Coordinates of C-alpha atoms in Angstrom, one line a residue:
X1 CA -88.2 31.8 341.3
X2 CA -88.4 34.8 343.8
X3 CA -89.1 38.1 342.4
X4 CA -86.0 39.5 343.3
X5 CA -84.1 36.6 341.2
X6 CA -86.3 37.5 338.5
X7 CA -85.6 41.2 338.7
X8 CA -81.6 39.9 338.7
X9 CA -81.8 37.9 335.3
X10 CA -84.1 40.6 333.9
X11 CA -81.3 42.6 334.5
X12 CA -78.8 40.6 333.1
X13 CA -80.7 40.0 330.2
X14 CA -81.8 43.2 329.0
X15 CA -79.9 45.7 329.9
X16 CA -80.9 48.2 326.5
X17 CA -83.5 49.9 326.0
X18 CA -84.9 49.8 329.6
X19 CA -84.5 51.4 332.7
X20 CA -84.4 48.5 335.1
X21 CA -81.0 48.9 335.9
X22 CA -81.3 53.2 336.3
X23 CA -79.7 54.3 339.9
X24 CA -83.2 55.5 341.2
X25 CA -84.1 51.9 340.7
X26 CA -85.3 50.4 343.0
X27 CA -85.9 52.4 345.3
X28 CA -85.6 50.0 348.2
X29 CA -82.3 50.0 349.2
X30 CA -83.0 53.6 349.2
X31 CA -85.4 53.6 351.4
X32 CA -85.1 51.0 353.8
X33 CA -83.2 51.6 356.8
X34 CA -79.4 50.3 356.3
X35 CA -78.7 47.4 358.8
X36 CA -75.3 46.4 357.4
X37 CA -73.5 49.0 359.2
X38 CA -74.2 47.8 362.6
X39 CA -71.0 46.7 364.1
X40 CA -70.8 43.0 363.8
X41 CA -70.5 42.2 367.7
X42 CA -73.8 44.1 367.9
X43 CA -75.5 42.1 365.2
X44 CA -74.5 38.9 366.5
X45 CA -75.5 39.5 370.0
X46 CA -78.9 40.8 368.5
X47 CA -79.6 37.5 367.6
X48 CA -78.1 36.2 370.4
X49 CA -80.4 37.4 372.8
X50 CA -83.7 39.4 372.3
X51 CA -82.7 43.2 374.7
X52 CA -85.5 43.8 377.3
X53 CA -88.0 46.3 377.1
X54 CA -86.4 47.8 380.1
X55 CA -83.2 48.4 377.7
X56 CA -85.3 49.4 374.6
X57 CA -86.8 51.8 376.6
X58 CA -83.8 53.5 377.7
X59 CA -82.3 53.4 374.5
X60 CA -84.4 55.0 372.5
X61 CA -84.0 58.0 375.0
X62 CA -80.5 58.3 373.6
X63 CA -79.8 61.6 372.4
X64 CA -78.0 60.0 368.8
X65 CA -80.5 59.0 366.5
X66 CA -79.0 56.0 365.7
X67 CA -78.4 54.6 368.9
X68 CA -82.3 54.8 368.4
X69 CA -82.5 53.1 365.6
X70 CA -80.4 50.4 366.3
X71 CA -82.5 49.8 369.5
X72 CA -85.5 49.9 367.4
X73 CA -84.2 47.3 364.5
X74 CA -82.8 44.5 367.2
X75 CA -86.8 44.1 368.3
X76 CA -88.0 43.3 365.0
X77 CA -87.6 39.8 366.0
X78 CA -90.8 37.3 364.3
X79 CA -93.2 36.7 367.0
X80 CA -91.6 39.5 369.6
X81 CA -95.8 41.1 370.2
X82 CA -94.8 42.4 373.5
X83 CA -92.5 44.6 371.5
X84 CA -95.4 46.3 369.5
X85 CA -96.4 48.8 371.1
X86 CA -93.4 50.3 371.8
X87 CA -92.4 50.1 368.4
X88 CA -95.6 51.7 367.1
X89 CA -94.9 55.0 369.4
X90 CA -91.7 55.0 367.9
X91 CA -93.3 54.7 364.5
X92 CA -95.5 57.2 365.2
X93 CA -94.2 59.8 366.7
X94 CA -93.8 62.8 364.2
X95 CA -90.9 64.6 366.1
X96 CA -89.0 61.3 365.9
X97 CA -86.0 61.2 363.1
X98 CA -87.4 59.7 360.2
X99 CA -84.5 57.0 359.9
X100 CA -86.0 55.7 363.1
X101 CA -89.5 55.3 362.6
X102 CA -88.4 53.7 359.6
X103 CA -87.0 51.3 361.1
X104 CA -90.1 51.2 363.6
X105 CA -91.8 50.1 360.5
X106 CA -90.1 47.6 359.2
X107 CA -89.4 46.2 363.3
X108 CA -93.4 45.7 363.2
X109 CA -93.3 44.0 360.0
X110 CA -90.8 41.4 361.0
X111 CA -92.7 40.7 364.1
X112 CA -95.6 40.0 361.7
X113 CA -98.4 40.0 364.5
X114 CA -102.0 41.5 363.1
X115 CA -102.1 43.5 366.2
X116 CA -99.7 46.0 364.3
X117 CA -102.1 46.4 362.0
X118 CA -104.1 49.7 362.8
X119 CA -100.7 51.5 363.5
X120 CA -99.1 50.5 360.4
X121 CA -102.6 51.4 358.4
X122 CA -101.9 55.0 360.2
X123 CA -98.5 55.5 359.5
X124 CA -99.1 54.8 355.8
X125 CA -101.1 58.2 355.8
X126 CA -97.5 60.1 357.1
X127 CA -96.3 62.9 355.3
X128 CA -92.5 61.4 355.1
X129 CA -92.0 59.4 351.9
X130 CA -89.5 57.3 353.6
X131 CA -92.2 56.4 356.7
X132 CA -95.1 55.5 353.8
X133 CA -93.1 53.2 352.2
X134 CA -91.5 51.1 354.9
X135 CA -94.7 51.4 356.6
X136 CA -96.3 49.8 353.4
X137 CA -94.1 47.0 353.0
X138 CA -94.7 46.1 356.7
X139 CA -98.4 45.4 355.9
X140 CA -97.7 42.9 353.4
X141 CA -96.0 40.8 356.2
X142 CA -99.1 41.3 358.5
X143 CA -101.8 38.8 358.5
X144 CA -104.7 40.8 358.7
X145 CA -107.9 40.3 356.7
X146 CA -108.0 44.4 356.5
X147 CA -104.6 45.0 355.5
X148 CA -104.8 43.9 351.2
X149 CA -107.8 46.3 350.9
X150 CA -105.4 48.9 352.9
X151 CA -103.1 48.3 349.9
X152 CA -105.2 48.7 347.1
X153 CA -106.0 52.6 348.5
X154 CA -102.1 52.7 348.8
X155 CA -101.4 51.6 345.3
X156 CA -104.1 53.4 343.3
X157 CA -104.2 56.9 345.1
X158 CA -100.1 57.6 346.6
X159 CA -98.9 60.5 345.4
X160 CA -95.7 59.0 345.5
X161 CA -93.7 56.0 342.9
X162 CA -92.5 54.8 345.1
X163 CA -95.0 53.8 347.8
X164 CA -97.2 52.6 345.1
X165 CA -94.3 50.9 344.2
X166 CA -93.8 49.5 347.3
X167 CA -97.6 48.6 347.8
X168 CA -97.0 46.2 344.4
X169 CA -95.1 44.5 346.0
X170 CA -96.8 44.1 349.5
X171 CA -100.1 42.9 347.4
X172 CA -97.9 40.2 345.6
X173 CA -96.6 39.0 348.9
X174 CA -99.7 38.4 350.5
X175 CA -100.5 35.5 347.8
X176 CA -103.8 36.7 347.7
X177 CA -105.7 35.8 344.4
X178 CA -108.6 38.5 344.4
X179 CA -105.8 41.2 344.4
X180 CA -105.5 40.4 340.6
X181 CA -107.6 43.5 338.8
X182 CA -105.8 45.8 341.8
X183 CA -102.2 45.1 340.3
X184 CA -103.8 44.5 336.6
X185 CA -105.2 47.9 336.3
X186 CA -101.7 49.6 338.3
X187 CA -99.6 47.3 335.6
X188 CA -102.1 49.0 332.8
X189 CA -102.8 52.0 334.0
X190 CA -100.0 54.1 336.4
X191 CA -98.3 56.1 335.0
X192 CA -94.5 55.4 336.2
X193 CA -93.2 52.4 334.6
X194 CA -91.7 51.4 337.8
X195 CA -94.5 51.3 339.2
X196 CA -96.0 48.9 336.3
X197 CA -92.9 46.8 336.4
X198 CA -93.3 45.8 339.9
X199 CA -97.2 45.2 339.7
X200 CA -96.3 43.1 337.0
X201 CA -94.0 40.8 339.0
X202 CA -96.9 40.6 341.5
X203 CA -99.0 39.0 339.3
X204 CA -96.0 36.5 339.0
X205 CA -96.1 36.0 342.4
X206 CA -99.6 34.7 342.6
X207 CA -100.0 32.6 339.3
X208 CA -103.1 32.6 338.6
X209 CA -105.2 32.2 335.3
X210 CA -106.4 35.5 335.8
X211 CA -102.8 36.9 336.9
X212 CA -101.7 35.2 333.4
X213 CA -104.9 37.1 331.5
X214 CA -103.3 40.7 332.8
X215 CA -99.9 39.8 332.2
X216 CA -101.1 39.2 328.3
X217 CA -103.0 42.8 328.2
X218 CA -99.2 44.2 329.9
X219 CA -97.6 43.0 326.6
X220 CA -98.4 45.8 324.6
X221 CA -96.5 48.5 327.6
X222 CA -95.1 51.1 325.8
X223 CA -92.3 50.2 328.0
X224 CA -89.7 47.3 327.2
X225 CA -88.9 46.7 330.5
X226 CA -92.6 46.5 331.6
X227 CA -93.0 43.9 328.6
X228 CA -89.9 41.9 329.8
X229 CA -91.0 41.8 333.3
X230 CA -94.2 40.8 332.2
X231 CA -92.9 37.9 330.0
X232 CA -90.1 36.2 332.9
X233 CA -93.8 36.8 335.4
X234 CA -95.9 34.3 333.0
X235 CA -92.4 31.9 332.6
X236 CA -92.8 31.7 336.5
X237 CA -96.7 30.5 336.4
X238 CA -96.1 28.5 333.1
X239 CA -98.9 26.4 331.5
X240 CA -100.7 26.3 328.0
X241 CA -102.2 29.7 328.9
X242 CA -99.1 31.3 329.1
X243 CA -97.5 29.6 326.2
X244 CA -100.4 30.5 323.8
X245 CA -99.7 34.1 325.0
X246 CA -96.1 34.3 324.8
X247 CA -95.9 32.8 321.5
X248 CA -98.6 35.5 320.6
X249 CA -96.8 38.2 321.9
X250 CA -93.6 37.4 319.8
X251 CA -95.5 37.6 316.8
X252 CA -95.5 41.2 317.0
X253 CA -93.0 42.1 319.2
X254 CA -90.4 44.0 317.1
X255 CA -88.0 45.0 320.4
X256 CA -85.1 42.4 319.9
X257 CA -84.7 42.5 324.0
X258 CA -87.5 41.7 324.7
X259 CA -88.1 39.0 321.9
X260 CA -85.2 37.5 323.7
X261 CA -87.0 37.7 327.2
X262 CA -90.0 36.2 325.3
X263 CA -87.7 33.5 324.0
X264 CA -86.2 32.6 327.2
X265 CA -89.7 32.1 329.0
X266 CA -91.4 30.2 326.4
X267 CA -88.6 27.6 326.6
X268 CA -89.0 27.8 330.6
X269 CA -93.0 27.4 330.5
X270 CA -92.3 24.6 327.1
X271 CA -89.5 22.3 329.7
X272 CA -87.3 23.1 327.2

């Protein structure tokens, strides 16, 4: 089950007495640049046919930003490296709108090429939000050795939610098994719950013993929806481990949400 599907019948399931379903929650359609609203001739000819860098470069002279930005999310194509650096001066240009360079973020993180690493790992340190964050989530999609340990700075020292937020869930994509303690000690230790909840559904993501030790410590949140995250993440690895601890946990769990969370992924992890 994919994290977001989890975070849907979380939802569904517990909608009192947590704030999953608040409007600043999540933040990512927020914060990611909106591709919907591209006309739907321009979408499907973006796929059609990949624009040259001849046309990308004269587009992103345009004088409407997002004319720019348009130009800049149709070469985000997997495997498109000749687009990178292009994209990265985009990215990293500070006089550049920041709905752009947004997009120049997440364009580098679709092509998914290493080589976008180092600009990526500097755009990360940019004093727009927005940037950070899309930036962030880019380095979860690029296979470099550097770019986890780039994360764990992001997620234990951003002054903002949400780019911790988003570095949660970069970490969990990678699949990584040493990034265990990182998300353990952000789903035991930050101090925004969303920020919990996500690092929670990490651990999920790369069910592992040790991922199903820290999601037994995350049982006692203060937070109900941090509890009930944390009980459809050990569902999702399953095994006697996390059956022992979710029939522990609803020994004392007096919330009758999240006893019902705790319920419903015993009998997933049970077959029943």
């Amino acid at each position: 089950m994919s994290a977001a599907l989890i975070l849907g019948v979380f939802i569904c399931l517990f909608p009192a007495g947590g704030h999953a379903a608040g409007p600043d929650f999540p933040p990512v359609s927020e914060l990611l640049t909106p591709t919907a609203d591209l006309p739907r001739e321009e979408l499907r000819d973006s796929v059609a046919e990949l624009p040259s860098l001849e046309s990308f470069q004269e587009a992103v002279r345009s004088r409407e930003p997002r004319l720019r930005r348009d130009a800049v999310v149709a070469m985000g194509r997997p495997g498109n490296a000749a687009a990178i650096p292009y994209l990265s001066a985009v990215l990293l240009r500070l006089d550049e709108a920041p709905a752009v360079r947004v997009a120049a973020a997440e364009a580098l993180g679709h092509i998914g090429d290493r080589r976008a690493w180092k600009f990526l790992a500097e755009a990360v340190e940019d004093m727009d939000e927005k940037v950070r964050f899309a930036a962030t989530l880019a380095l979860g999609r690029v296979d470099a050795d550097a770019n986890v340990a780039r994360l764990e700075q992001i997620l234990r020292k951003d002054p903002s939610w949400w780019v911790r937020y988003a570095a949660a869930m970069a970490m969990g994509g990678t699949r990584k098994a040493f990034t265990a303690s990182w998300l353990e000690r952000a789903a035991c230790e930050d101090s925004t719950w969303q920020v919990r909840f996500q690092a929670v559904l990490a651990l999920g993501e790369l069910g592992t013993p040790r991922a199903a030790e820290a999601l037994g410590r995350v049982l006692s949140d203060p937070e109900g929806s941090v509890r009930s995250a944390a009980a459809m993440s050990l569902g999702r690895i399953g095994g006697a481990q996390s059956a022992f601890i979710l029939g522990r946990a609803l020994v004392y769990e007096q919330d009758s949400g999240v006893r019902s969370i705790l319920h419903l992924a015993l009998r997933k992890v049970q077959g029943a």
